[in-house]
PDB file of C-alpha atoms and ligand atoms in Angstrom:
ATOM      1  CA  MET A   1     194.558 139.146 188.169  1.00 68.00           C
ATOM      2  CA  SER A   2     195.884 142.647 188.707  1.00 62.00           C
ATOM      3  CA  GLY A   3     195.036 145.486 186.386  1.00 78.00           C
ATOM      4  CA  VAL A   4     191.494 144.442 185.428  1.00 86.00           C
ATOM      5  CA  ALA A   5     188.908 147.217 185.496  1.00 86.00           C
ATOM      6  CA  PRO A   6     186.642 146.926 188.545  1.00 90.00           C
ATOM      7  CA  ILE A   7     182.941 146.096 188.101  1.00 95.00           C
ATOM      8  CA  ARG A   8     181.322 149.201 189.527  1.00 97.00           C
ATOM      9  CA  LYS A   9     178.030 149.448 187.710  1.00 98.00           C
ATOM     10  CA  ALA A  10     175.056 147.131 187.421  1.00 98.00           C
ATOM     11  CA  VAL A  11     172.176 147.446 184.990  1.00 98.00           C
ATOM     12  CA  PHE A  12     168.707 146.291 186.007  1.00 97.00           C
ATOM     13  CA  PRO A  13     166.360 146.084 183.030  1.00 96.00           C
ATOM     14  CA  VAL A  14     162.954 146.570 184.644  1.00 92.00           C
ATOM     15  CA  ALA A  15     160.845 147.876 181.797  1.00 78.00           C
ATOM     16  CA  GLY A  16     159.184 144.561 180.824  1.00 76.00           C
ATOM     17  CA  LEU A  17     155.428 144.141 180.786  1.00 75.00           C
ATOM     18  CA  GLY A  18     155.140 141.186 183.184  1.00 77.00           C
ATOM     19  CA  THR A  19     152.170 139.703 181.345  1.00 84.00           C
ATOM     20  CA  ARG A  20     152.399 136.375 183.185  1.00 88.00           C
ATOM     21  CA  PHE A  21     151.319 138.138 186.365  1.00 89.00           C
ATOM     22  CA  LEU A  22     148.345 139.995 184.970  1.00 91.00           C
ATOM     23  CA  PRO A  23     146.086 141.347 186.332  1.00 92.00           C
ATOM     24  CA  ALA A  24     148.423 142.240 189.252  1.00 88.00           C
ATOM     25  CA  THR A  25     151.022 143.725 186.894  1.00 87.00           C
ATOM     26  CA  LYS A  26     148.445 146.011 185.324  1.00 87.00           C
ATOM     27  CA  SER A  27     149.467 148.550 187.950  1.00 86.00           C
ATOM     28  CA  ILE A  28     152.435 146.966 189.789  1.00 87.00           C
ATOM     29  CA  PRO A  29     155.735 146.358 187.974  1.00 89.00           C
ATOM     30  CA  LYS A  30     156.556 142.644 188.218  1.00 91.00           C
ATOM     31  CA  GLU A  31     159.850 143.517 189.906  1.00 93.00           C
ATOM     32  CA  MET A  32     157.857 145.068 192.744  1.00 93.00           C
ATOM     33  CA  LEU A  33     155.974 141.842 193.526  1.00 94.00           C
ATOM     34  CA  PRO A  34     157.130 140.752 196.990  1.00 96.00           C
ATOM     35  CA  ILE A  35     158.685 137.465 198.051  1.00 97.00           C
ATOM     36  CA  VAL A  36     157.494 137.464 201.675  1.00 96.00           C
ATOM     37  CA  ASP A  37     157.986 141.177 202.427  1.00 93.00           C
ATOM     38  CA  LYS A  38     160.661 142.399 200.012  1.00 95.00           C
ATOM     39  CA  PRO A  39     160.105 143.148 196.340  1.00 96.00           C
ATOM     40  CA  LEU A  40     162.039 141.074 193.823  1.00 96.00           C
ATOM     41  CA  ILE A  41     164.065 144.105 192.772  1.00 96.00           C
ATOM     42  CA  GLN A  42     165.414 144.523 196.289  1.00 96.00           C
ATOM     43  CA  TYR A  43     166.816 140.997 196.378  1.00 97.00           C
ATOM     44  CA  ALA A  44     168.670 141.752 193.125  1.00 97.00           C
ATOM     45  CA  VAL A  45     169.916 145.097 194.466  1.00 97.00           C
ATOM     46  CA  GLU A  46     171.197 143.449 197.654  1.00 96.00           C
ATOM     47  CA  GLU A  47     173.038 140.850 195.576  1.00 97.00           C
ATOM     48  CA  ALA A  48     174.650 143.624 193.507  1.00 98.00           C
ATOM     49  CA  VAL A  49     175.641 145.681 196.556  1.00 97.00           C
ATOM     50  CA  GLU A  50     177.170 142.586 198.166  1.00 96.00           C
ATOM     51  CA  ALA A  51     179.245 142.164 194.983  1.00 97.00           C
ATOM     52  CA  GLY A  52     180.694 145.678 195.409  1.00 96.00           C
ATOM     53  CA  ILE A  53     178.541 147.504 192.866  1.00 97.00           C
ATOM     54  CA  GLU A  54     178.575 151.281 193.415  1.00 97.00           C
ATOM     55  CA  THR A  55     176.095 152.476 190.786  1.00 97.00           C
ATOM     56  CA  LEU A  56     172.721 150.883 190.165  1.00 97.00           C
ATOM     57  CA  VAL A  57     171.281 151.699 186.737  1.00 97.00           C
ATOM     58  CA  PHE A  58     167.570 150.950 186.434  1.00 96.00           C
ATOM     59  CA  VAL A  59     166.227 150.813 182.906  1.00 96.00           C
ATOM     60  CA  ILE A  60     162.558 151.594 183.383  1.00 93.00           C
ATOM     61  CA  SER A  61     159.559 152.382 181.231  1.00 87.00           C
ATOM     62  CA  GLU A  62     157.434 155.440 181.861  1.00 80.00           C
ATOM     63  CA  LYS A  63     154.907 153.196 183.614  1.00 76.00           C
ATOM     64  CA  LYS A  64     157.335 152.127 186.321  1.00 76.00           C
ATOM     65  CA  GLN A  65     157.064 155.066 188.691  1.00 83.00           C
ATOM     66  CA  ALA A  66     156.572 152.577 191.555  1.00 87.00           C
ATOM     67  CA  ILE A  67     160.232 151.556 191.265  1.00 89.00           C
ATOM     68  CA  LEU A  68     161.438 155.149 191.596  1.00 88.00           C
ATOM     69  CA  ASP A  69     159.138 155.668 194.556  1.00 88.00           C
ATOM     70  CA  TYR A  70     160.399 152.509 196.211  1.00 91.00           C
ATOM     71  CA  PHE A  71     164.033 153.596 196.159  1.00 88.00           C
ATOM     72  CA  ASP A  72     163.249 157.209 197.020  1.00 83.00           C
ATOM     73  CA  THR A  73     163.411 158.476 200.608  1.00 82.00           C
ATOM     74  CA  ASP A  74     159.991 158.691 202.254  1.00 81.00           C
ATOM     75  CA  ALA A  75     160.548 161.258 205.020  1.00 83.00           C
ATOM     76  CA  GLU A  76     156.911 161.206 206.115  1.00 87.00           C
ATOM     77  CA  LEU A  77     156.861 157.424 206.577  1.00 87.00           C
ATOM     78  CA  GLN A  78     160.210 157.543 208.381  1.00 87.00           C
ATOM     79  CA  ALA A  79     158.930 160.193 210.817  1.00 86.00           C
ATOM     80  CA  HIS A  80     155.719 158.234 211.375  1.00 89.00           C
ATOM     81  CA  LEU A  81     157.564 154.994 212.203  1.00 87.00           C
ATOM     82  CA  LEU A  82     159.936 156.804 214.554  1.00 88.00           C
ATOM     83  CA  ALA A  83     157.052 158.553 216.308  1.00 88.00           C
ATOM     84  CA  GLN A  84     155.464 155.134 216.861  1.00 88.00           C
ATOM     85  CA  GLY A  85     158.709 153.709 218.235  1.00 89.00           C
ATOM     86  CA  LYS A  86     159.006 151.211 215.359  1.00 87.00           C
ATOM     87  CA  LYS A  87     162.782 151.405 215.103  1.00 86.00           C
ATOM     88  CA  ASP A  88     163.246 148.081 213.311  1.00 86.00           C
ATOM     89  CA  LEU A  89     160.864 148.993 210.529  1.00 86.00           C
ATOM     90  CA  HIS A  90     162.411 152.462 210.339  1.00 87.00           C
ATOM     91  CA  ALA A  91     165.854 150.905 209.873  1.00 83.00           C
ATOM     92  CA  ARG A  92     164.511 148.564 207.207  1.00 82.00           C
ATOM     93  CA  ILE A  93     163.079 151.329 205.069  1.00 80.00           C
ATOM     94  CA  CYS A  94     166.111 153.590 205.558  1.00 80.00           C
ATOM     95  CA  ASN A  95     168.650 150.978 204.546  1.00 75.00           C
ATOM     96  CA  ILE A  96     167.154 149.849 201.261  1.00 83.00           C
ATOM     97  CA  ILE A  97     170.184 151.233 199.452  1.00 88.00           C
ATOM     98  CA  PRO A  98     173.428 151.959 201.330  1.00 88.00           C
ATOM     99  CA  ARG A  99     174.643 155.564 201.331  1.00 87.00           C
ATOM    100  CA  ASN A 100     177.746 154.887 199.262  1.00 92.00           C
ATOM    101  CA  VAL A 101     175.663 153.439 196.425  1.00 95.00           C
ATOM    102  CA  THR A 102     174.190 155.678 193.724  1.00 94.00           C
ATOM    103  CA  THR A 103     171.004 155.019 191.758  1.00 95.00           C
ATOM    104  CA  THR A 104     170.339 156.208 188.229  1.00 95.00           C
ATOM    105  CA  TYR A 105     167.289 155.795 186.045  1.00 95.00           C
ATOM    106  CA  VAL A 106     167.209 155.495 182.294  1.00 95.00           C
ATOM    107  CA  ILE A 107     163.961 155.384 180.334  1.00 93.00           C
ATOM    108  CA  GLN A 108     163.412 152.703 177.703  1.00 93.00           C
ATOM    109  CA  GLU A 109     160.786 154.329 175.552  1.00 90.00           C
ATOM    110  CA  GLU A 110     159.704 151.214 173.684  1.00 89.00           C
ATOM    111  CA  ALA A 111     159.764 147.586 174.831  1.00 87.00           C
ATOM    112  CA  LEU A 112     162.101 146.397 172.059  1.00 93.00           C
ATOM    113  CA  GLY A 113     163.751 143.563 173.988  1.00 94.00           C
ATOM    114  CA  LEU A 114     166.404 142.854 176.617  1.00 96.00           C
ATOM    115  CA  GLY A 115     169.276 143.830 174.314  1.00 97.00           C
ATOM    116  CA  HIS A 116     167.646 147.173 173.651  1.00 97.00           C
ATOM    117  CA  ALA A 117     167.014 147.723 177.371  1.00 96.00           C
ATOM    118  CA  VAL A 118     170.702 147.145 178.161  1.00 97.00           C
ATOM    119  CA  TRP A 119     171.720 149.397 175.263  1.00 97.00           C
ATOM    120  CA  CYS A 120     169.632 152.206 176.807  1.00 97.00           C
ATOM    121  CA  ALA A 121     172.146 152.253 179.702  1.00 97.00           C
ATOM    122  CA  ARG A 122     175.154 152.934 177.438  1.00 97.00           C
ATOM    123  CA  ALA A 123     175.669 156.592 178.345  1.00 97.00           C
ATOM    124  CA  VAL A 124     175.688 155.853 182.067  1.00 97.00           C
ATOM    125  CA  VAL A 125     177.896 152.767 181.871  1.00 97.00           C
ATOM    126  CA  GLY A 126     180.409 154.046 179.318  1.00 94.00           C
ATOM    127  CA  LYS A 127     183.263 151.761 178.294  1.00 92.00           C
ATOM    128  CA  GLU A 128     183.757 149.839 181.533  1.00 94.00           C
ATOM    129  CA  PRO A 129     182.849 146.196 182.055  1.00 97.00           C
ATOM    130  CA  PHE A 130     179.565 146.013 183.955  1.00 98.00           C
ATOM    131  CA  ALA A 131     176.994 143.648 185.417  1.00 98.00           C
ATOM    132  CA  VAL A 132     173.426 142.956 184.324  1.00 98.00           C
ATOM    133  CA  LEU A 133     170.905 141.450 186.726  1.00 98.00           C
ATOM    134  CA  LEU A 134     167.423 140.273 185.781  1.00 97.00           C
ATOM    135  CA  ALA A 135     165.414 140.594 188.985  1.00 96.00           C
ATOM    136  CA  ASP A 136     162.901 137.902 188.103  1.00 95.00           C
ATOM    137  CA  ASP A 137     165.679 135.333 188.359  1.00 97.00           C
ATOM    138  CA  LEU A 138     165.952 135.227 192.134  1.00 98.00           C
ATOM    139  CA  ILE A 139     169.065 133.380 193.321  1.00 98.00           C
ATOM    140  CA  ARG A 140     169.309 132.201 196.904  1.00 96.00           C
ATOM    141  CA  SER A 141     172.886 131.315 197.731  1.00 92.00           C
ATOM    142  CA  PRO A 142     173.959 129.576 200.923  1.00 86.00           C
ATOM    143  CA  GLY A 143     177.046 131.794 201.304  1.00 92.00           C
ATOM    144  CA  THR A 144     178.385 134.243 198.754  1.00 96.00           C
ATOM    145  CA  GLY A 145     175.766 135.628 196.359  1.00 97.00           C
ATOM    146  CA  CYS A 146     175.834 134.708 192.677  1.00 97.00           C
ATOM    147  CA  LEU A 147     177.080 138.078 191.378  1.00 98.00           C
ATOM    148  CA  LYS A 148     179.851 138.227 193.949  1.00 97.00           C
ATOM    149  CA  GLN A 149     180.947 134.740 192.870  1.00 97.00           C
ATOM    150  CA  MET A 150     181.091 136.010 189.286  1.00 97.00           C
ATOM    151  CA  VAL A 151     182.952 139.198 190.206  1.00 97.00           C
ATOM    152  CA  SER A 152     185.577 137.135 192.072  1.00 96.00           C
ATOM    153  CA  GLU A 153     186.016 134.925 189.029  1.00 96.00           C
ATOM    154  CA  TYR A 154     186.353 138.027 186.862  1.00 97.00           C
ATOM    155  CA  HIS A 155     189.082 139.386 189.147  1.00 96.00           C
ATOM    156  CA  ALA A 156     190.890 136.045 188.984  1.00 95.00           C
ATOM    157  CA  THR A 157     190.700 135.684 185.199  1.00 95.00           C
ATOM    158  CA  GLY A 158     190.020 139.118 183.698  1.00 94.00           C
ATOM    159  CA  ILE A 159     187.167 137.500 181.756  1.00 95.00           C
ATOM    160  CA  GLY A 160     183.455 138.279 182.104  1.00 97.00           C
ATOM    161  CA  SER A 161     180.834 135.584 182.548  1.00 98.00           C
ATOM    162  CA  ILE A 162     177.206 134.577 182.307  1.00 98.00           C
ATOM    163  CA  GLY A 163     175.320 132.661 185.004  1.00 98.00           C
ATOM    164  CA  VAL A 164     174.142 129.274 183.739  1.00 98.00           C
ATOM    165  CA  GLU A 165     172.405 126.196 185.039  1.00 97.00           C
ATOM    166  CA  GLU A 166     171.211 122.919 183.578  1.00 97.00           C
ATOM    167  CA  ILE A 167     167.596 123.105 182.538  1.00 96.00           C
ATOM    168  CA  PRO A 168     165.262 120.321 181.358  1.00 96.00           C
ATOM    169  CA  PRO A 169     166.166 119.622 177.692  1.00 96.00           C
ATOM    170  CA  SER A 170     162.526 120.127 176.684  1.00 97.00           C
ATOM    171  CA  MET A 171     162.678 123.760 177.904  1.00 96.00           C
ATOM    172  CA  THR A 172     165.541 125.133 175.801  1.00 97.00           C
ATOM    173  CA  ASP A 173     163.106 127.360 173.921  1.00 96.00           C
ATOM    174  CA  ARG A 174     162.601 129.465 177.065  1.00 95.00           C
ATOM    175  CA  TYR A 175     166.255 130.368 177.642  1.00 97.00           C
ATOM    176  CA  GLY A 176     169.470 131.553 176.124  1.00 98.00           C
ATOM    177  CA  ILE A 177     171.437 128.306 175.689  1.00 98.00           C
ATOM    178  CA  VAL A 178     175.228 127.995 175.734  1.00 98.00           C
ATOM    179  CA  SER A 179     177.672 125.309 174.767  1.00 97.00           C
ATOM    180  CA  VAL A 180     181.056 125.358 176.490  1.00 97.00           C
ATOM    181  CA  LEU A 181     184.652 124.231 176.123  1.00 96.00           C
ATOM    182  CA  GLN A 182     186.957 123.732 179.069  1.00 94.00           C
ATOM    183  CA  ASP A 183     190.023 125.988 178.976  1.00 90.00           C
ATOM    184  CA  ALA A 184     193.486 125.191 180.330  1.00 89.00           C
ATOM    185  CA  THR A 185     192.489 126.329 183.835  1.00 89.00           C
ATOM    186  CA  GLY A 186     189.484 123.982 183.887  1.00 90.00           C
ATOM    187  CA  ARG A 187     186.999 126.830 183.475  1.00 94.00           C
ATOM    188  CA  ASN A 188     184.104 126.613 181.026  1.00 97.00           C
ATOM    189  CA  ARG A 189     184.430 129.089 178.177  1.00 97.00           C
ATOM    190  CA  ILE A 190     181.318 129.804 176.192  1.00 97.00           C
ATOM    191  CA  ARG A 191     181.719 128.421 172.673  1.00 97.00           C
ATOM    192  CA  GLU A 192     178.279 129.231 171.373  1.00 97.00           C
ATOM    193  CA  ILE A 193     175.201 131.063 172.669  1.00 98.00           C
ATOM    194  CA  VAL A 194     171.749 130.932 171.083  1.00 98.00           C
ATOM    195  CA  GLU A 195     168.519 132.567 172.191  1.00 97.00           C
ATOM    196  CA  LYS A 196     165.616 130.187 172.834  1.00 97.00           C
ATOM    197  CA  PRO A 197     166.494 127.375 170.403  1.00 98.00           C
ATOM    198  CA  ALA A 198     164.014 124.524 169.901  1.00 97.00           C
ATOM    199  CA  PRO A 199     165.097 121.395 171.827  1.00 97.00           C
ATOM    200  CA  ALA A 200     165.970 119.610 168.570  1.00 96.00           C
ATOM    201  CA  VAL A 201     168.613 122.186 167.613  1.00 96.00           C
ATOM    202  CA  ALA A 202     169.799 123.385 171.025  1.00 97.00           C
ATOM    203  CA  PRO A 203     173.589 123.093 171.451  1.00 96.00           C
ATOM    204  CA  SER A 204     173.155 121.832 175.061  1.00 96.00           C
ATOM    205  CA  ASN A 205     170.789 122.152 178.015  1.00 96.00           C
ATOM    206  CA  LEU A 206     172.871 124.797 179.797  1.00 98.00           C
ATOM    207  CA  GLY A 207     170.459 127.690 180.220  1.00 98.00           C
ATOM    208  CA  VAL A 208     171.380 131.326 180.800  1.00 98.00           C
ATOM    209  CA  VAL A 209     170.057 132.794 184.036  1.00 97.00           C
ATOM    210  CA  GLY A 210     169.803 136.523 184.493  1.00 96.00           C
ATOM    211  CA  ARG A 211     173.360 137.350 185.648  1.00 98.00           C
ATOM    212  CA  TYR A 212     175.984 138.748 183.300  1.00 98.00           C
ATOM    213  CA  ILE A 213     179.380 140.451 183.519  1.00 98.00           C
ATOM    214  CA  LEU A 214     179.922 142.001 180.117  1.00 98.00           C
ATOM    215  CA  PRO A 215     182.563 144.171 178.467  1.00 96.00           C
ATOM    216  CA  GLY A 216     181.584 147.778 177.663  1.00 95.00           C
ATOM    217  CA  GLU A 217     182.077 146.975 173.966  1.00 95.00           C
ATOM    218  CA  ILE A 218     178.714 145.171 174.013  1.00 97.00           C
ATOM    219  CA  PHE A 219     177.004 148.538 173.474  1.00 97.00           C
ATOM    220  CA  SER A 220     178.455 149.109 170.024  1.00 96.00           C
ATOM    221  CA  THR A 221     177.559 145.531 169.063  1.00 97.00           C
ATOM    222  CA  LEU A 222     173.996 146.028 170.335  1.00 96.00           C
ATOM    223  CA  GLU A 223     173.789 149.055 168.092  1.00 94.00           C
ATOM    224  CA  SER A 224     174.091 146.913 164.973  1.00 92.00           C
ATOM    225  CA  VAL A 225     172.307 143.735 166.043  1.00 94.00           C
ATOM    226  CA  ARG A 226     169.014 143.080 164.240  1.00 93.00           C
ATOM    227  CA  ALA A 227     165.773 141.960 165.871  1.00 89.00           C
ATOM    228  CA  GLY A 228     165.908 138.245 166.685  1.00 92.00           C
ATOM    229  CA  VAL A 229     163.605 135.823 168.529  1.00 93.00           C
ATOM    230  CA  GLY A 230     160.170 137.355 169.143  1.00 91.00           C
ATOM    231  CA  GLY A 231     161.054 140.322 166.926  1.00 93.00           C
ATOM    232  CA  GLU A 232     163.130 141.720 169.819  1.00 94.00           C
ATOM    233  CA  ILE A 233     166.704 143.003 170.064  1.00 95.00           C
ATOM    234  CA  GLN A 234     168.297 140.156 172.004  1.00 97.00           C
ATOM    235  CA  LEU A 235     171.251 140.558 174.366  1.00 97.00           C
ATOM    236  CA  THR A 236     172.146 136.953 173.532  1.00 98.00           C
ATOM    237  CA  ASP A 237     172.599 137.807 169.843  1.00 97.00           C
ATOM    238  CA  ALA A 238     175.016 140.654 170.608  1.00 98.00           C
ATOM    239  CA  ILE A 239     177.000 138.397 172.956  1.00 98.00           C
ATOM    240  CA  ALA A 240     177.161 135.740 170.208  1.00 97.00           C
ATOM    241  CA  VAL A 241     178.526 138.271 167.695  1.00 96.00           C
ATOM    242  CA  GLN A 242     181.407 139.316 169.918  1.00 95.00           C
ATOM    243  CA  LEU A 243     182.333 135.992 171.560  1.00 96.00           C
ATOM    244  CA  ALA A 244     185.337 135.566 169.280  1.00 91.00           C
ATOM    245  CA  SER A 245     186.846 138.918 170.274  1.00 94.00           C
ATOM    246  CA  HIS A 246     185.515 139.031 173.861  1.00 94.00           C
ATOM    247  CA  PRO A 247     185.500 135.573 175.448  1.00 96.00           C
ATOM    248  CA  LEU A 248     183.118 134.845 178.305  1.00 97.00           C
ATOM    249  CA  LEU A 249     182.919 132.122 180.930  1.00 97.00           C
ATOM    250  CA  ALA A 250     179.823 130.108 181.799  1.00 98.00           C
ATOM    251  CA  HIS A 251     179.467 130.460 185.553  1.00 97.00           C
ATOM    252  CA  THR A 252     177.693 127.571 187.278  1.00 95.00           C
ATOM    253  CA  PHE A 253     176.724 129.291 190.491  1.00 93.00           C
ATOM    254  CA  ASP A 254     176.417 127.973 193.973  1.00 92.00           C
ATOM    255  CA  GLY A 255     172.777 128.513 194.928  1.00 94.00           C
ATOM    256  CA  ILE A 256     169.169 127.902 193.961  1.00 97.00           C
ATOM    257  CA  ARG A 257     167.536 129.942 191.253  1.00 98.00           C
ATOM    258  CA  TYR A 258     163.838 130.637 191.239  1.00 98.00           C
ATOM    259  CA  ASP A 259     162.222 131.680 187.992  1.00 96.00           C
ATOM    260  CA  CYS A 260     160.040 134.359 189.537  1.00 95.00           C
ATOM    261  CA  GLY A 261     158.852 135.355 186.081  1.00 92.00           C
ATOM    262  CA  SER A 262     156.675 132.232 186.290  1.00 93.00           C
ATOM    263  CA  ARG A 263     153.922 131.622 188.825  1.00 94.00           C
ATOM    264  CA  GLN A 264     155.407 128.259 189.868  1.00 95.00           C
ATOM    265  CA  GLY A 265     158.854 129.726 190.527  1.00 96.00           C
ATOM    266  CA  PHE A 266     157.357 132.691 192.342  1.00 96.00           C
ATOM    267  CA  ILE A 267     155.328 130.472 194.694  1.00 97.00           C
ATOM    268  CA  ARG A 268     158.293 128.153 195.342  1.00 97.00           C
ATOM    269  CA  ALA A 269     160.456 131.136 196.245  1.00 98.00           C
ATOM    270  CA  THR A 270     157.754 132.482 198.536  1.00 97.00           C
ATOM    271  CA  VAL A 271     157.508 129.157 200.374  1.00 96.00           C
ATOM    272  CA  ASP A 272     161.272 128.689 200.698  1.00 97.00           C
ATOM    273  CA  TYR A 273     161.917 132.244 201.896  1.00 97.00           C
ATOM    274  CA  ALA A 274     159.004 132.039 204.313  1.00 96.00           C
ATOM    275  CA  LEU A 275     160.412 128.799 205.734  1.00 96.00           C
ATOM    276  CA  GLU A 276     163.643 130.673 206.444  1.00 94.00           C
ATOM    277  CA  ASP A 277     161.794 133.351 208.376  1.00 92.00           C
ATOM    278  CA  LYS A 278     161.740 132.637 212.108  1.00 92.00           C
ATOM    279  CA  GLU A 279     158.287 134.146 212.596  1.00 91.00           C
ATOM    280  CA  LEU A 280     156.676 132.335 209.674  1.00 95.00           C
ATOM    281  CA  ARG A 281     158.355 128.938 209.646  1.00 95.00           C
ATOM    282  CA  HIS A 282     156.434 127.272 212.440  1.00 93.00           C
ATOM    283  CA  ASP A 283     153.058 128.492 211.265  1.00 92.00           C
ATOM    284  CA  LEU A 284     153.729 127.474 207.681  1.00 92.00           C
ATOM    285  CA  LEU A 285     154.897 123.991 208.645  1.00 92.00           C
ATOM    286  CA  SER A 286     151.816 123.370 210.745  1.00 90.00           C
ATOM    287  CA  HIS A 287     149.669 124.654 207.892  1.00 90.00           C
ATOM    288  CA  PHE A 288     151.336 122.198 205.487  1.00 87.00           C
ATOM    289  CA  SER A 289     150.901 119.381 207.947  1.00 85.00           C
ATOM    290  CA  LEU A 290     147.182 120.189 208.281  1.00 84.00           C
ATOM    291  CA  LEU A 291     146.862 120.234 204.502  1.00 82.00           C
ATOM    292  CA  ASN A 292     148.597 116.884 204.346  1.00 80.00           C
ATOM    293  CA  ASP A 293     146.375 115.393 207.059  1.00 79.00           C
ATOM    294  CA  SER A 294     143.245 116.570 205.297  1.00 75.00           C
ATOM    295  CA  LYS A 295     144.345 114.769 202.142  1.00 68.00           C
ATOM    296  CA  ASN A 296     144.813 111.416 203.933  1.00 64.00           C
TER     297      ASN A 296
HETATM  298  C1  LIG B   1     166.045 136.485 179.067  1.00 59.47           C
HETATM  299  C2  LIG B   1     167.204 136.179 178.136  1.00 59.47           C
HETATM  300  C3  LIG B   1     167.471 134.678 178.101  1.00 59.47           C
HETATM  301  C4  LIG B   1     167.710 134.162 179.514  1.00 59.47           C
HETATM  302  C5  LIG B   1     166.548 134.546 180.430  1.00 59.47           C
HETATM  303  C6  LIG B   1     166.862 134.206 181.869  1.00 59.47           C
HETATM  304  O1  LIG B   1     164.888 135.915 178.513  1.00 59.47           O
HETATM  305  O2  LIG B   1     166.910 136.664 176.853  1.00 59.47           O
HETATM  306  O3  LIG B   1     168.597 134.419 177.304  1.00 59.47           O
HETATM  307  O4  LIG B   1     167.860 132.758 179.498  1.00 59.47           O
HETATM  308  O5  LIG B   1     166.277 135.959 180.361  1.00 59.47           O
HETATM  309  O6  LIG B   1     165.801 134.505 182.702  1.00 59.47           O
HETATM  310  P1  LIG B   1     163.399 136.303 179.008  1.00 59.47           P
HETATM  311  O7  LIG B   1     163.133 135.466 180.211  1.00 59.47           O
HETATM  312  O8  LIG B   1     163.411 137.757 179.309  1.00 59.47           O
HETATM  313  O9  LIG B   1     162.489 135.924 177.877  1.00 59.47           O
END
C-alpha cells in the first residue's frame, strides 16, 4: 500500500526486574543473559535491524548500565583483539549495531508496567507508527524474521499488528489474549484483547508474544489508561481502548518463539541455538547420547 508511514523506530522496554532469574539478575539485566554467546537483547536488535528499523529506543531503569555499556564502543577491547590478531572477534564486537542505526536511551524511573515503559518513549517516537519488541520473547525464524514479516504486512495493508501464537488454554493468565475476526482479505483482525484473563473467561487461546506495530496515537491513550492487572499500566489495556478507531491485525508468525523470561524457555533456546552452532553441535549431541545411555 503506497503512502503509509514507514516503521523507522523500535522501542525495547528493558527496565523490568527479571525476578525469575534471581540471583543472576541481581546484577545482570535479564536482557543481557546470553543464549550461547549473544545476549537476548542483541537477538531482538538484529531482528529489528533486519526489519529496516533505523532508531532503537531502549527504555531502561537506572540499574541497567550494563545495556548502555554493551552497545557502547569499547576502543580498548577493540585494540586488544586487533593486537592479538583476533579479527573475527573484533568484527563481532564492532558490528553489534550497524552504522546507519541510531540508539537512544530513555529512563523509566519507576517500574509501573509495560504500558508505562512504552509511554516513556513518547518524546523520541513522536506521532509515527512504531515497533515494540520484548527481548525475552526470542523468535527464531527459518527465513524472514518475525518483525520483518509484520512490517511487510503493514506495508501491504496500512494496518499495524501484534504477534500471536496459540498457547495452552490453561495458560491464558500469563499472556495478553486476543480474539479475532477474519476480514475480507482473509487476514485476522483483532476483535478483543485482554491482559492475562483466567482460562474460564479468556476469549480464546491466542496469546500475544512480544512483537507489536502500533500507531503513534497509543501514547495519548496510555496517558489516560488506569492501572490494570498486577496494579501495572498495561499496554494491552491501551490497545483495547483504541481498537475501534485503530484496527490491528493478529500476526501468526513463521518461526519458533522461546519464552526466555522463563527458565524452561531459556534452556530450550540455549539448546536449540547451540545445536545450530557448527562448533557446538557435535559435542552437544554426543553429550546427550551419553546422558541417554546412562539412563538405560
Ligand atoms: C507482556 C504483555 C503480555 C504479553 C507478554 C508476552 O507480559 O503484557 O500481554 O502476552 O508480555 O511475552 P509480561 O510477560 O511482561 O508479564
